[in-house]
Amino acid sequence: QVRLVESGGGLVQAGDSLRLSCLVSGRGLVNYNVAWFRRAPGKQRDFVAAIKWNDGSTLYANSVKGRFTISRDDAKTTVYLQMNSLKSEDTARYYCAANRLEVVVIGDFEYDSWGQGTQVTVSS
């Protein structure tokens, strides 16, 4: 397993941008997939985006496609989530997660390492 620490959350207005960071610590990071999930108050935890570390392939939820971009920095062992054109419905606690599956998946039960999360609040 790896250790994940999120940062970058905050309070912004609708239409603003925000970049979340997920610092990943551990061995063999090239074998991992890293994903972002979010949970709004009273709702289930939803998949947002994921990246396969070895080739950089990505996957997005339809609700964020075209607005959010996931990327990684090998030297900093950090995965980013650039969020543009934020909406009030993007308000949630955002979590970073990782697994070592061969393919990128969207089910949270497929991920076995989790960070503590960072809060994003978008005011309308």
Tab-separated table of C-alpha atoms in Angstrom:
chain	number	residue	atom	x	y	z
A	1	GLN	CA	0.000	0.000	0.000
A	2	VAL	CA	0.890	3.646	-0.385
A	3	ARG	CA	0.265	6.724	1.743
A	4	LEU	CA	-1.823	9.511	0.259
A	5	VAL	CA	-2.090	13.100	1.510
A	6	GLU	CA	-4.468	15.554	-0.142
A	7	SER	CA	-4.236	19.330	-0.125
A	8	GLY	CA	-5.513	22.337	-2.017
A	9	GLY	CA	-9.156	22.457	-1.036
A	10	GLY	CA	-10.925	25.667	-0.124
A	11	LEU	CA	-13.866	27.993	-0.574
A	12	VAL	CA	-14.328	29.426	-4.056
A	13	GLN	CA	-17.081	30.996	-6.117
A	14	ALA	CA	-18.909	29.381	-8.993
A	15	GLY	CA	-16.859	29.652	-12.167
A	16	ASP	CA	-13.533	29.734	-10.318
A	17	SER	CA	-10.727	27.204	-10.578
A	18	LEU	CA	-8.927	25.151	-7.941
A	19	ARG	CA	-6.117	22.612	-8.053
A	20	LEU	CA	-6.022	19.705	-5.649
A	21	SER	CA	-2.823	17.803	-4.922
A	22	CYS	CA	-2.334	14.231	-3.757
A	23	LEU	CA	1.154	13.431	-2.482
A	24	VAL	CA	1.777	9.708	-2.934
A	25	SER	CA	4.422	7.970	-0.821
A	26	GLY	CA	5.550	4.405	-1.240
A	27	ARG	CA	7.407	1.967	-3.419
A	28	GLY	CA	6.628	0.937	-6.944
A	29	LEU	CA	4.405	3.886	-7.782
A	30	VAL	CA	4.668	3.060	-11.460
A	31	ASN	CA	2.406	0.065	-10.792
A	32	TYR	CA	-0.392	2.105	-9.255
A	33	ASN	CA	-3.559	3.770	-10.418
A	34	VAL	CA	-4.525	6.924	-8.534
A	35	ALA	CA	-8.052	8.255	-8.467
A	36	TRP	CA	-10.043	11.131	-7.061
A	37	PHE	CA	-13.407	10.527	-5.454
A	38	ARG	CA	-15.771	12.964	-3.783
A	39	ARG	CA	-18.543	12.792	-1.232
A	40	ALA	CA	-21.123	15.517	-0.826
A	41	PRO	CA	-23.085	15.767	2.450
A	42	GLY	CA	-25.712	13.056	2.628
A	43	LYS	CA	-24.584	11.413	-0.606
A	44	GLN	CA	-22.491	8.417	-1.592
A	45	ARG	CA	-18.851	8.658	-2.546
A	46	ASP	CA	-18.555	9.197	-6.309
A	47	PHE	CA	-15.754	8.625	-8.768
A	48	VAL	CA	-14.297	11.793	-10.278
A	49	ALA	CA	-11.169	10.900	-12.244
A	50	ALA	CA	-8.292	8.440	-12.322
A	51	ILE	CA	-4.853	8.119	-13.865
A	52	LYS	CA	-2.670	5.112	-14.548
A	53	TRP	CA	0.782	6.029	-13.334
A	54	ASN	CA	2.856	4.047	-15.835
A	55	ASP	CA	1.349	5.401	-19.050
A	56	GLY	CA	-0.677	8.413	-17.914
A	57	SER	CA	-3.955	7.138	-19.314
A	58	THR	CA	-6.950	8.796	-17.699
A	59	LEU	CA	-10.627	8.272	-17.016
A	60	TYR	CA	-13.247	10.845	-16.042
A	61	ALA	CA	-16.765	10.907	-14.708
A	62	ASN	CA	-19.194	12.425	-17.203
A	63	SER	CA	-20.088	15.144	-14.713
A	64	VAL	CA	-16.556	16.589	-14.760
A	65	LYS	CA	-15.380	15.733	-18.275
A	66	GLY	CA	-14.122	18.855	-20.020
A	67	ARG	CA	-13.833	20.801	-16.743
A	68	PHE	CA	-11.458	18.724	-14.625
A	69	THR	CA	-8.022	17.417	-15.570
A	70	ILE	CA	-6.039	14.778	-13.704
A	71	SER	CA	-2.271	14.647	-14.096
A	72	ARG	CA	0.818	13.369	-12.318
A	73	ASP	CA	4.301	14.658	-11.598
A	74	ASP	CA	6.759	11.784	-11.383
A	75	ALA	CA	9.500	13.796	-9.689
A	76	LYS	CA	7.139	15.082	-6.990
A	77	THR	CA	5.182	11.791	-6.784
A	78	THR	CA	2.057	13.932	-6.813
A	79	VAL	CA	-1.240	13.585	-8.637
A	80	TYR	CA	-3.149	16.752	-9.376
A	81	LEU	CA	-6.786	17.477	-10.058
A	82	GLN	CA	-7.209	20.764	-11.893
A	83	MET	CA	-10.798	21.875	-11.521
A	84	ASN	CA	-12.108	24.639	-13.764
A	85	SER	CA	-15.547	26.203	-14.166
A	86	LEU	CA	-16.536	25.011	-10.733
A	87	LYS	CA	-20.209	24.648	-9.905
A	88	SER	CA	-22.055	24.549	-6.605
A	89	GLU	CA	-22.723	20.859	-7.207
A	90	ASP	CA	-18.955	20.237	-7.106
A	91	THR	CA	-19.049	21.018	-3.391
A	92	ALA	CA	-17.803	17.916	-1.574
A	93	ARG	CA	-14.945	16.392	0.320
A	94	TYR	CA	-12.436	15.132	-2.223
A	95	TYR	CA	-10.443	11.975	-1.576
A	96	CYS	CA	-7.404	10.511	-3.245
A	97	ALA	CA	-7.225	6.727	-3.595
A	98	ALA	CA	-4.889	4.152	-5.114
A	99	ASN	CA	-4.772	0.532	-6.234
A	100	ARG	CA	-2.550	-1.813	-8.239
A	101	LEU	CA	-5.077	-3.198	-10.670
A	102	GLU	CA	-4.175	-3.698	-14.322
A	103	VAL	CA	-6.944	-1.364	-15.465
A	104	VAL	CA	-8.376	1.883	-14.186
A	105	VAL	CA	-11.684	1.342	-12.422
A	106	ILE	CA	-14.369	3.601	-10.983
A	107	GLY	CA	-15.679	1.608	-8.039
A	108	ASP	CA	-14.454	2.905	-4.691
A	109	PHE	CA	-14.401	-0.650	-3.325
A	110	GLU	CA	-11.623	-1.396	-5.832
A	111	TYR	CA	-9.226	0.997	-4.105
A	112	ASP	CA	-7.341	-0.082	-0.997
A	113	SER	CA	-5.360	3.032	-0.066
A	114	TRP	CA	-7.095	6.282	0.851
A	115	GLY	CA	-6.198	9.758	2.004
A	116	GLN	CA	-8.073	11.804	4.601
A	117	GLY	CA	-9.630	14.133	2.054
A	118	THR	CA	-9.755	17.852	1.422
A	119	GLN	CA	-12.894	19.995	1.459
A	120	VAL	CA	-13.996	21.932	-1.617
A	121	THR	CA	-16.858	24.386	-1.226
A	122	VAL	CA	-18.238	26.266	-4.211
A	123	SER	CA	-20.556	29.160	-3.482
A	124	SER	CA	-23.078	30.223	-6.080
